[in-house]
């Protein structure tokens, strides 16, 4: 489903070039559950942003479902994102003065094929799945850090994407809530979704079928969990 | 150094009252290293905001160094904060289009007793202590999540506070970087600072002299680590 080849991504800061990703190549097959780990600054978010069509590589090829993302227009990329990809940002990116319910409904707001009633019930369902049924009318600034993180998770599920990209989706959750979220992801995986899960928690990495480790913008390790 | 008695804190959302803290009472002695744990939404950030003089309780007393915070004016509270408390926010609160260096210098910007040169060298020292010497001129949006978290940590140290309040200061850091930050906190503790460290990571809780556990706004557990 994903094929990336020799992806480079650098940023320019003043006179310096920061190489966030250096010749990264791999393939992800439909239905895989892949955890991505690596030290702070190793390139995980940069990689996920490229895979999520939110950022373009400096060079290299990205094929999603056989389609070249590089050759797409900005509008085509936005369409791919809204139809195929659910993204959970490391910093959530919730709308500030907006309720949890409205934040979760957002991806379906301009979808003409979904009525307001269906949109609302899907959003309530997603909020229940992350344990926030009693917080639906709280605005983003009236939620705890972990509750905000879970709103971001619920929002990523609402348009029923085939692929979920999660950038540290449990970084602000206690152990028990983290495992509840992991169990949710395992259910989604069992339903056939492809999941890429960036995490700093090595315990969570045991639950995936495959582990990628980044270091200084390169793939240090790409291994399959043989007991899964 | 800290004495809180029967602290209540509720928020009003629509017609509902959310009891974030319910009759919380404890004392913290100078030089203690206390970890605070609890499930998402249990009241940890609310408690830390009150202890950091950023929020006032709905009722109850808070004495810091023998002074009643409730009876202080807004200006007096701001003075206590800038002189005695270093705060690391769960969502960092960095200035967006501003470099790491400028963000760390901020608490000393209006301190007439510190020259621009001393301020800059202190900021560079703090950034080195968190491993970001090579990122000082990056703006906040040019940093990874864990790098932003570490800028927030460096900023909290620069005015040499006697008390550090850290709200999930390692939530976005990989294991090795987390332990580097923990070692930094242990050095600061050895220098005599009082540290309150909210964390979701039970492994880190072993490094403190005392553990508080919150649940539904109450203290569930208050225990001393006998092997430390
Ligand atoms: N401004 C607010 N208005 C209304 N409710 C609030 C507000 N701030 C916090 N709450 C509620 O108070 C409770 C405690 O919030 P708090 O942020 O202290 O939790 P926490 O323990 O820090 O959680 P986390 O581990 O997820 O960061 C939560 O249930 C939250 O929804
Ligand atoms: N917009 C940008 N401009 C300049 N440098 C950047 C930019 N975004 C990221 N970087 C740099 O690229 C490197 C990789 O960043 P990235 O956010 O991908 O790391 P990460 O692996 O997600 O880290 P973390 O675990 O801390 O979130 C970092 O060293 C960072 O400083
Ligand atoms: Mg990141
Ligand atoms: Mg919190």
Short mmCIF file of C-alpha atoms and ligand atoms in Angstrom, two decimals:
data_model
loop_
_atom_site.label_atom_id
_atom_site.label_comp_id
_atom_site.label_asym_id
_atom_site.label_seq_id
_atom_site.Cartn_x
_atom_site.Cartn_y
_atom_site.Cartn_z
CA UNK A 1 0.00 0.00 0.00
CA UNK A 2 2.92 2.28 0.70
CA UNK A 3 6.14 2.30 -1.22
CA UNK A 4 8.75 4.94 -0.55
CA UNK A 5 12.07 5.06 -2.30
CA UNK A 6 15.15 7.04 -1.40
CA UNK A 7 13.22 9.76 0.40
CA UNK A 8 15.31 12.75 1.42
CA UNK A 9 13.93 15.65 3.41
CA UNK A 10 16.02 18.57 4.53
CA UNK A 11 15.09 21.91 6.11
CA UNK A 12 17.04 25.14 5.79
CA UNK A 13 17.63 27.12 8.98
CA UNK A 14 19.66 30.25 8.33
CA UNK A 15 22.73 29.04 6.46
CA UNK A 16 22.46 25.50 7.74
CA UNK A 17 20.80 22.50 6.18
CA UNK A 18 19.13 20.06 8.59
CA UNK A 19 18.82 16.58 7.09
CA UNK A 20 15.69 15.26 8.78
CA UNK A 21 15.45 12.18 6.52
CA UNK A 22 18.30 10.65 4.53
CA UNK A 23 17.56 8.04 1.86
CA UNK A 24 14.68 6.29 3.53
CA UNK A 25 13.16 3.40 1.59
CA UNK A 26 10.62 0.76 2.62
CA UNK A 27 7.30 -0.85 1.70
CA UNK A 28 4.23 -1.28 3.86
CA UNK A 29 1.66 -3.91 2.90
CA UNK A 30 -2.11 -3.56 3.37
CA UNK A 31 -3.26 -4.49 6.85
CA UNK A 32 0.13 -4.21 8.55
CA UNK A 33 0.49 -2.76 12.05
CA UNK A 34 3.88 -1.05 12.15
CA UNK A 35 5.42 0.72 15.15
CA UNK A 36 8.03 3.39 14.48
CA UNK A 37 10.51 4.29 17.19
CA UNK A 38 13.63 6.42 17.46
CA UNK A 39 15.23 9.09 19.61
CA UNK A 40 13.91 12.63 19.83
CA UNK A 41 14.76 14.40 16.58
CA UNK A 42 15.42 11.22 14.59
CA UNK A 43 12.86 12.09 11.88
CA UNK A 44 9.68 10.23 12.89
CA UNK A 45 7.25 13.15 12.56
CA UNK A 46 8.89 14.28 9.34
CA UNK A 47 8.42 10.77 7.90
CA UNK A 48 4.82 10.58 9.05
CA UNK A 49 3.99 13.99 7.58
CA UNK A 50 5.30 12.84 4.20
CA UNK A 51 3.34 9.58 4.39
CA UNK A 52 0.26 11.56 5.39
CA UNK A 53 0.63 13.82 2.32
CA UNK A 54 1.04 16.85 4.59
CA UNK A 55 4.59 17.48 3.46
CA UNK A 56 6.56 16.70 0.32
CA UNK A 57 10.02 15.10 0.28
CA UNK A 58 13.00 17.07 -1.04
CA UNK A 59 13.66 14.12 -3.35
CA UNK A 60 12.57 10.52 -3.77
CA UNK A 61 9.34 8.79 -4.65
CA UNK A 62 6.20 8.07 -2.61
CA UNK A 63 3.61 5.71 -4.04
CA UNK A 64 0.35 5.27 -2.12
CA UNK A 65 -1.93 2.54 -3.48
CA UNK A 66 0.19 2.61 -6.63
CA UNK A 67 -0.37 6.37 -7.18
CA UNK A 68 2.58 8.74 -7.23
CA UNK A 69 1.96 11.44 -4.63
CA UNK A 70 4.67 13.69 -6.07
CA UNK A 71 2.80 14.03 -9.34
CA UNK A 72 -0.45 15.05 -7.67
CA UNK A 73 -1.79 18.55 -7.40
CA UNK A 74 -2.41 20.12 -3.99
CA UNK A 75 -6.15 19.43 -4.37
CA UNK A 76 -5.63 15.81 -5.30
CA UNK A 77 -3.41 15.33 -2.26
CA UNK A 78 -6.08 16.88 -0.01
CA UNK A 79 -8.61 14.46 -1.48
CA UNK A 80 -6.38 11.46 -0.80
CA UNK A 81 -5.90 12.67 2.79
CA UNK A 82 -9.60 13.11 3.49
CA UNK A 83 -10.58 9.79 1.94
CA UNK A 84 -7.80 7.41 2.84
CA UNK A 85 -5.79 8.72 5.78
CA UNK A 86 -6.54 9.34 9.45
CA UNK A 87 -3.79 11.43 11.08
CA UNK A 88 -3.14 11.93 14.78
CA UNK A 89 -0.76 14.85 15.32
CA UNK A 90 1.92 14.88 18.00
CA UNK A 91 0.53 18.25 19.12
CA UNK A 92 -3.13 17.33 18.45
CA UNK A 93 -4.01 20.45 16.38
CA UNK A 94 -7.48 20.82 17.89
CA UNK A 95 -9.50 23.99 17.27
CA UNK A 96 -9.17 25.94 20.54
CA UNK A 97 -12.58 27.42 21.37
CA UNK A 98 -14.40 24.43 19.91
CA UNK A 99 -16.01 21.49 21.69
CA UNK A 100 -14.71 17.94 21.59
CA UNK A 101 -17.77 16.96 19.53
CA UNK A 102 -17.23 19.69 16.95
CA UNK A 103 -13.54 18.89 16.67
CA UNK A 104 -14.31 15.24 15.96
CA UNK A 105 -17.03 16.12 13.40
CA UNK A 106 -14.68 18.41 11.48
CA UNK A 107 -13.42 15.95 8.81
CA UNK A 108 -17.03 15.17 7.80
CA UNK A 109 -18.22 18.77 7.82
CA UNK A 110 -17.97 19.28 4.06
CA UNK A 111 -18.89 15.76 3.10
CA UNK A 112 -22.16 16.13 1.18
CA UNK A 113 -22.92 12.42 1.39
CA UNK A 114 -23.15 12.48 5.19
CA UNK A 115 -26.10 14.19 6.92
CA UNK A 116 -25.59 16.29 10.04
CA UNK A 117 -27.40 13.63 12.06
CA UNK A 118 -25.16 10.78 10.87
CA UNK A 119 -22.08 12.96 11.34
CA UNK A 120 -23.05 13.67 14.95
CA UNK A 121 -23.77 10.05 15.78
CA UNK A 122 -20.47 8.91 14.25
CA UNK A 123 -18.63 11.56 16.29
CA UNK A 124 -20.34 10.45 19.51
CA UNK A 125 -19.43 6.86 18.72
CA UNK A 126 -15.76 7.79 18.18
CA UNK A 127 -15.69 9.76 21.44
CA UNK A 128 -17.17 6.81 23.28
CA UNK A 129 -14.49 4.52 21.81
CA UNK A 130 -11.80 6.69 23.42
CA UNK A 131 -13.62 6.99 26.75
CA UNK A 132 -14.80 10.61 26.45
CA UNK A 133 -18.60 10.28 26.40
CA UNK A 134 -18.78 12.57 29.43
CA UNK A 135 -16.66 15.31 27.85
CA UNK A 136 -18.38 15.90 24.48
CA UNK A 137 -19.39 19.48 25.18
CA UNK A 138 -16.13 20.56 26.79
CA UNK A 139 -14.09 22.96 24.68
CA UNK A 140 -10.48 22.03 23.94
CA UNK A 141 -9.15 24.31 26.68
CA UNK A 142 -11.51 22.67 29.17
CA UNK A 143 -9.93 19.27 28.69
CA UNK A 144 -6.90 17.65 30.29
CA UNK A 145 -3.84 16.93 28.12
CA UNK A 146 -4.68 13.26 27.75
CA UNK A 147 -8.32 14.07 26.98
CA UNK A 148 -7.19 16.43 24.18
CA UNK A 149 -4.99 13.65 22.84
CA UNK A 150 -7.97 11.30 22.78
CA UNK A 151 -10.14 13.85 20.96
CA UNK A 152 -7.43 13.96 18.28
CA UNK A 153 -7.57 10.15 18.09
CA UNK A 154 -11.36 10.11 17.77
CA UNK A 155 -11.21 12.75 15.01
CA UNK A 156 -8.80 10.61 12.98
CA UNK A 157 -11.29 7.72 12.88
CA UNK A 158 -14.44 9.49 11.82
CA UNK A 159 -14.10 9.29 8.04
CA UNK A 160 -13.28 5.58 8.30
CA UNK A 161 -9.83 5.80 6.67
CA UNK A 162 -8.00 2.70 5.37
CA UNK A 163 -4.75 3.92 6.92
CA UNK A 164 -4.08 5.44 10.33
CA UNK A 165 -0.94 7.46 11.02
CA UNK A 166 -0.49 8.05 14.75
CA UNK A 167 2.30 10.37 15.93
CA UNK A 168 2.79 9.53 19.61
CA UNK A 169 -0.93 8.98 20.22
CA UNK A 170 -0.36 7.81 23.81
CA UNK A 171 2.45 10.18 24.90
CA UNK A 172 0.22 11.98 27.40
CA UNK A 173 -1.77 9.02 28.67
CA UNK A 174 -1.37 6.95 31.83
CA UNK A 175 -0.57 3.27 31.46
CA UNK A 176 -4.13 1.99 31.72
CA UNK A 177 -5.58 4.53 29.28
CA UNK A 178 -2.66 3.84 26.87
CA UNK A 179 -3.56 0.17 26.80
CA UNK A 180 -7.24 1.01 26.24
CA UNK A 181 -6.20 3.06 23.21
CA UNK A 182 -3.88 0.30 22.04
CA UNK A 183 -6.74 -2.20 22.30
CA UNK A 184 -8.84 0.16 20.18
CA UNK A 185 -6.09 0.25 17.55
CA UNK A 186 -5.87 -3.55 17.62
CA UNK A 187 -9.63 -3.77 16.94
CA UNK A 188 -9.24 -1.36 14.01
CA UNK A 189 -6.31 -3.44 12.77
CA UNK A 190 -8.44 -6.59 12.99
CA UNK A 191 -11.03 -4.79 10.82
CA UNK A 192 -8.37 -4.47 8.14
CA UNK A 193 -6.87 -1.02 8.65
CA UNK A 194 -3.20 -0.37 8.01
CA UNK A 195 -1.65 1.33 11.03
CA UNK A 196 1.63 3.22 11.47
CA UNK A 197 2.14 4.04 15.13
CA UNK A 198 5.01 6.28 16.24
CA UNK A 199 5.76 5.67 19.88
CA UNK A 200 8.49 6.18 22.47
CA UNK A 201 7.15 3.34 24.59
CA UNK A 202 8.99 0.07 23.89
CA UNK A 203 6.23 -1.91 25.67
CA UNK A 204 3.71 -0.84 23.04
CA UNK A 205 6.05 -1.89 20.23
CA UNK A 206 5.54 -5.51 21.23
CA UNK A 207 1.92 -5.31 20.03
CA UNK A 208 2.73 -4.60 16.41
CA UNK A 209 3.60 -7.05 13.64
CA UNK A 210 6.62 -5.01 12.57
CA UNK A 211 9.05 -2.46 14.08
CA UNK A 212 10.91 0.32 12.29
CA UNK A 213 13.62 2.20 14.15
CA UNK A 214 14.86 5.59 12.91
CA UNK A 215 18.15 7.20 13.83
CA UNK A 216 19.47 10.49 12.47
CA UNK A 217 17.02 10.34 9.58
CA UNK A 218 17.86 6.81 8.49
CA UNK A 219 16.24 3.42 9.03
CA UNK A 220 18.38 1.70 11.62
CA UNK A 221 16.22 -1.39 11.90
CA UNK A 222 13.26 -2.96 10.09
CA UNK A 223 12.18 -6.16 11.79
CA UNK A 224 9.16 -8.42 12.02
CA UNK A 225 7.75 -9.52 15.37
CA UNK A 226 7.95 -13.28 14.96
CA UNK A 227 5.63 -14.03 17.88
CA UNK A 228 2.79 -12.05 16.34
CA UNK B 1 7.73 24.62 51.93
CA UNK B 2 4.28 23.79 50.60
CA UNK B 3 1.22 23.30 52.72
CA UNK B 4 -2.17 22.88 51.12
CA UNK B 5 -5.33 22.27 53.07
CA UNK B 6 -8.69 21.09 51.85
CA UNK B 7 -8.19 22.42 48.34
CA UNK B 8 -11.27 22.24 46.14
CA UNK B 9 -11.26 23.24 42.51
CA UNK B 10 -14.29 22.95 40.29
CA UNK B 11 -14.98 24.23 36.78
CA UNK B 12 -18.36 25.12 35.35
CA UNK B 13 -19.19 23.80 31.90
CA UNK B 14 -22.67 24.80 30.80
CA UNK B 15 -24.92 23.73 33.64
CA UNK B 16 -22.50 21.14 34.94
CA UNK B 17 -19.89 21.42 37.65
CA UNK B 18 -16.68 19.44 37.08
CA UNK B 19 -14.89 18.72 40.35
CA UNK B 20 -11.27 18.61 39.25
CA UNK B 21 -9.92 18.55 42.84
CA UNK B 22 -11.85 17.46 45.93
CA UNK B 23 -10.45 18.20 49.39
CA UNK B 24 -6.78 17.73 48.64
CA UNK B 25 -4.43 18.26 51.60
CA UNK B 26 -0.70 17.56 51.97
CA UNK B 27 2.64 19.09 52.93
CA UNK B 28 5.85 19.11 50.92
CA UNK B 29 9.14 19.71 52.75
CA UNK B 30 12.10 21.64 51.32
CA UNK B 31 14.33 19.51 49.12
CA UNK B 32 11.82 16.72 48.48
CA UNK B 33 11.53 15.03 45.09
CA UNK B 34 7.89 14.05 44.67
CA UNK B 35 6.37 12.23 41.70
CA UNK B 36 2.66 12.70 41.05
CA UNK B 37 0.77 10.08 39.07
CA UNK B 38 -2.85 9.36 38.21
CA UNK B 39 -5.10 8.52 35.28
CA UNK B 40 -5.88 11.00 32.52
CA UNK B 41 -8.27 13.60 33.94
CA UNK B 42 -7.55 12.82 37.59
CA UNK B 43 -6.55 16.43 38.40
CA UNK B 44 -2.75 16.49 38.16
CA UNK B 45 -2.42 19.59 35.94
CA UNK B 46 -5.10 21.40 37.94
CA UNK B 47 -3.16 20.70 41.13
CA UNK B 48 0.13 21.80 39.62
CA UNK B 49 -1.38 25.02 38.28
CA UNK B 50 -2.58 25.90 41.79
CA UNK B 51 0.81 25.07 43.32
CA UNK B 52 2.48 27.17 40.61
CA UNK B 53 0.24 30.17 41.45
CA UNK B 54 -1.21 30.09 37.93
CA UNK B 55 -4.70 29.25 39.16
CA UNK B 56 -6.58 29.81 42.40
CA UNK B 57 -8.51 27.10 44.24
CA UNK B 58 -12.30 27.41 44.60
CA UNK B 59 -11.75 26.97 48.34
CA UNK B 60 -9.03 25.88 50.74
CA UNK B 61 -5.67 27.29 51.76
CA UNK B 62 -2.28 27.27 50.02
CA UNK B 63 0.77 28.32 51.99
CA UNK B 64 4.09 28.61 50.14
CA UNK B 65 7.09 29.24 52.38
CA UNK B 66 4.62 30.19 55.10
CA UNK B 67 2.93 32.86 52.94
CA UNK B 68 -0.75 32.58 52.12
CA UNK B 69 -1.12 32.67 48.33
CA UNK B 70 -4.85 33.35 48.56
CA UNK B 71 -4.29 36.68 50.28
CA UNK B 72 -1.82 37.89 47.67
CA UNK B 73 -2.57 40.31 44.88
CA UNK B 74 -2.12 39.27 41.26
CA UNK B 75 1.18 41.17 41.12
CA UNK B 76 2.51 39.55 44.27
CA UNK B 77 1.67 36.12 42.87
CA UNK B 78 3.51 36.95 39.63
CA UNK B 79 6.53 37.96 41.69
CA UNK B 80 6.49 34.70 43.65
CA UNK B 81 6.27 32.79 40.37
CA UNK B 82 9.19 34.55 38.73
CA UNK B 83 11.42 34.31 41.77
CA UNK B 84 10.65 30.94 43.31
CA UNK B 85 8.99 28.66 40.78
CA UNK B 86 10.10 27.01 37.55
CA UNK B 87 7.12 25.59 35.64
CA UNK B 88 7.15 23.12 32.76
CA UNK B 89 3.77 23.03 31.03
CA UNK B 90 2.20 19.87 29.66
CA UNK B 91 1.75 21.72 26.35
CA UNK B 92 5.05 23.63 26.61
CA UNK B 93 3.63 27.13 25.88
CA UNK B 94 6.58 28.23 23.75
CA UNK B 95 6.35 31.42 21.69
CA UNK B 96 5.78 30.19 18.13
CA UNK B 97 7.91 32.30 15.79
CA UNK B 98 10.69 32.61 18.35
CA UNK B 99 13.99 30.76 18.61
CA UNK B 100 14.83 28.20 21.28
CA UNK B 101 17.37 30.66 22.71
CA UNK B 102 14.86 33.52 22.93
CA UNK B 103 12.25 31.26 24.50
CA UNK B 104 14.67 30.17 27.21
CA UNK B 105 15.82 33.76 27.88
CA UNK B 106 12.24 34.98 28.32
CA UNK B 107 11.95 34.70 32.15
CA UNK B 108 15.06 36.88 32.56
CA UNK B 109 14.09 39.46 29.94
CA UNK B 110 12.76 42.03 32.39
CA UNK B 111 15.19 41.28 35.17
CA UNK B 112 17.22 44.47 35.57
CA UNK B 113 19.88 42.76 37.65
CA UNK B 114 20.90 40.45 34.80
CA UNK B 115 22.75 41.83 31.77
CA UNK B 116 21.92 40.67 28.25
CA UNK B 117 25.28 38.92 28.10
CA UNK B 118 24.72 36.94 31.32
CA UNK B 119 21.17 36.15 30.25
CA UNK B 120 22.38 34.72 26.96
CA UNK B 121 25.12 32.61 28.53
CA UNK B 122 22.71 31.21 31.13
CA UNK B 123 20.26 30.32 28.36
CA UNK B 124 22.96 28.57 26.34
CA UNK B 125 23.99 26.65 29.46
CA UNK B 126 20.40 25.53 30.08
CA UNK B 127 20.01 24.43 26.46
CA UNK B 128 23.23 22.44 26.70
CA UNK B 129 21.97 20.74 29.85
CA UNK B 130 18.96 19.40 27.89
CA UNK B 131 21.04 18.39 24.86
CA UNK B 132 19.97 21.15 22.47
CA UNK B 133 23.21 23.06 21.85
CA UNK B 134 22.82 22.43 18.12
CA UNK B 135 19.26 23.79 17.98
CA UNK B 136 19.57 27.21 19.67
CA UNK B 137 18.61 29.24 16.60
CA UNK B 138 15.75 27.01 15.47
CA UNK B 139 12.32 28.56 15.92
CA UNK B 140 9.73 26.59 17.88
CA UNK B 141 8.04 25.33 14.71
CA UNK B 142 11.41 24.11 13.44
CA UNK B 143 11.86 21.74 16.34
CA UNK B 144 10.64 18.19 16.92
CA UNK B 145 8.04 17.53 19.66
CA UNK B 146 10.62 16.26 22.10
CA UNK B 147 12.96 19.17 21.32
CA UNK B 148 10.14 21.64 22.09
CA UNK B 149 9.56 19.83 25.36
CA UNK B 150 13.22 20.21 26.24
CA UNK B 151 13.20 23.95 25.43
CA UNK B 152 10.33 24.26 27.93
CA UNK B 153 12.45 22.42 30.49
CA UNK B 154 15.47 24.65 29.88
CA UNK B 155 13.31 27.77 30.21
CA UNK B 156 12.04 26.64 33.64
CA UNK B 157 15.60 26.49 35.01
CA UNK B 158 16.96 29.83 33.92
CA UNK B 159 15.92 32.00 36.86
CA UNK B 160 17.32 29.39 39.27
CA UNK B 161 14.04 28.71 41.11
CA UNK B 162 13.95 26.90 44.46
CA UNK B 163 11.01 24.78 43.30
CA UNK B 164 10.41 23.02 39.99
CA UNK B 165 6.94 21.96 38.89
CA UNK B 166 7.10 19.62 35.90
CA UNK B 167 3.86 18.60 34.18
CA UNK B 168 4.75 15.50 32.16
CA UNK B 169 8.18 16.81 31.23
CA UNK B 170 9.17 13.56 29.49
CA UNK B 171 5.89 12.60 27.82
CA UNK B 172 7.29 13.17 24.31
CA UNK B 173 10.78 11.83 24.86
CA UNK B 174 12.30 8.46 23.99
CA UNK B 175 13.55 6.29 26.82
CA UNK B 176 17.19 7.36 26.65
CA UNK B 177 16.44 11.08 26.45
CA UNK B 178 13.91 10.69 29.31
CA UNK B 179 16.60 9.25 31.53
CA UNK B 180 18.99 12.06 30.57
CA UNK B 181 16.35 14.56 31.68
CA UNK B 182 15.70 12.59 34.85
CA UNK B 183 19.44 12.61 35.62
CA UNK B 184 19.37 16.40 35.15
CA UNK B 185 16.49 16.66 37.64
CA UNK B 186 18.38 14.45 40.09
CA UNK B 187 21.39 16.80 39.87
CA UNK B 188 19.12 19.79 40.53
CA UNK B 189 17.59 17.89 43.44
CA UNK B 190 21.06 17.22 44.84
CA UNK B 191 21.69 20.97 44.64
CA UNK B 192 18.76 21.45 47.02
CA UNK B 193 15.79 22.15 44.75
CA UNK B 194 12.32 20.92 45.63
CA UNK B 195 10.84 19.04 42.68
CA UNK B 196 7.25 18.02 41.88
CA UNK B 197 7.23 15.79 38.82
CA UNK B 198 3.93 14.73 37.21
CA UNK B 199 4.50 11.65 35.14
CA UNK B 200 2.60 8.77 33.55
CA UNK B 201 5.70 6.60 33.52
CA UNK B 202 5.83 4.29 36.57
CA UNK B 203 9.53 3.57 35.94
CA UNK B 204 10.39 7.21 36.59
CA UNK B 205 8.43 7.19 39.85
CA UNK B 206 11.05 4.90 41.35
CA UNK B 207 13.59 7.74 41.25
CA UNK B 208 11.72 10.03 43.61
CA UNK B 209 11.70 10.03 47.41
CA UNK B 210 7.91 10.19 47.56
CA UNK B 211 4.90 9.25 45.37
CA UNK B 212 1.49 10.89 45.29
CA UNK B 213 -1.30 9.25 43.33
CA UNK B 214 -4.42 11.18 42.33
CA UNK B 215 -7.74 9.68 41.37
CA UNK B 216 -10.92 11.62 40.53
CA UNK B 217 -9.50 14.73 42.15
CA UNK B 218 -8.51 13.08 45.44
CA UNK B 219 -5.26 11.80 46.86
CA UNK B 220 -5.46 8.03 46.57
CA UNK B 221 -1.97 7.37 47.88
CA UNK B 222 0.86 9.30 49.53
CA UNK B 223 3.86 7.07 50.14
CA UNK B 224 7.58 7.36 50.72
CA UNK B 225 10.07 5.34 48.69
CA UNK B 226 11.85 3.49 51.45
CA UNK B 227 14.82 2.47 49.29
CA UNK B 228 15.72 6.06 48.48
N1 LIG C 1 -10.89 24.77 32.20
C1 LIG C 1 -11.61 23.65 32.48
N2 LIG C 1 -12.95 23.66 32.38
C2 LIG C 1 -13.65 22.54 32.62
N3 LIG C 1 -13.15 21.36 32.99
C3 LIG C 1 -11.81 21.28 33.10
C4 LIG C 1 -10.96 22.41 32.84
N4 LIG C 1 -9.69 22.02 33.02
C5 LIG C 1 -9.72 20.72 33.37
N5 LIG C 1 -11.00 20.27 33.42
C6 LIG C 1 -11.43 18.93 33.79
O1 LIG C 1 -10.90 18.65 35.08
C7 LIG C 1 -10.39 17.30 35.13
C8 LIG C 1 -8.93 17.33 35.57
O2 LIG C 1 -8.15 17.93 34.57
P1 LIG C 1 -6.57 17.91 34.64
O3 LIG C 1 -6.07 18.67 33.46
O4 LIG C 1 -6.10 18.37 35.98
O5 LIG C 1 -6.23 16.35 34.50
P2 LIG C 1 -4.83 15.60 34.43
O6 LIG C 1 -4.73 14.69 35.58
O7 LIG C 1 -3.73 16.59 34.24
O8 LIG C 1 -4.99 14.72 33.13
P3 LIG C 1 -3.92 14.30 31.97
O9 LIG C 1 -3.11 13.18 32.54
O10 LIG C 1 -4.82 13.83 30.86
O11 LIG C 1 -3.13 15.50 31.60
C9 LIG C 1 -10.58 16.69 33.75
O12 LIG C 1 -11.63 15.76 33.79
C10 LIG C 1 -10.90 17.87 32.84
O13 LIG C 1 -11.87 17.54 31.85
N1 LIG C 2 10.47 22.95 9.99
C1 LIG C 2 11.70 22.56 10.37
N2 LIG C 2 12.77 23.35 10.13
C2 LIG C 2 14.00 22.97 10.52
N3 LIG C 2 14.30 21.83 11.13
C3 LIG C 2 13.28 20.99 11.41
C4 LIG C 2 11.93 21.31 11.06
N4 LIG C 2 11.13 20.28 11.47
C5 LIG C 2 11.95 19.39 12.04
N5 LIG C 2 13.24 19.81 12.02
C6 LIG C 2 14.41 19.07 12.52
O1 LIG C 2 14.42 17.80 11.88
C7 LIG C 2 14.75 16.77 12.82
C8 LIG C 2 13.65 15.71 12.82
O2 LIG C 2 12.46 16.24 13.34
P1 LIG C 2 11.20 15.33 13.66
O3 LIG C 2 10.13 16.25 14.14
O4 LIG C 2 10.89 14.47 12.50
O5 LIG C 2 11.75 14.41 14.84
P2 LIG C 2 11.00 13.29 15.71
O6 LIG C 2 11.68 12.00 15.47
O7 LIG C 2 9.53 13.35 15.45
O8 LIG C 2 11.30 13.75 17.19
P3 LIG C 2 10.41 13.69 18.56
O9 LIG C 2 10.48 12.29 19.03
O10 LIG C 2 11.14 14.64 19.45
O11 LIG C 2 9.04 14.15 18.22
C9 LIG C 2 14.91 17.43 14.19
O12 LIG C 2 16.28 17.49 14.52
C10 LIG C 2 14.33 18.84 14.01
O13 LIG C 2 15.08 19.82 14.72
MG1 LIG C 3 7.92 13.92 16.57
MG1 LIG C 4 -2.46 17.05 32.68
#
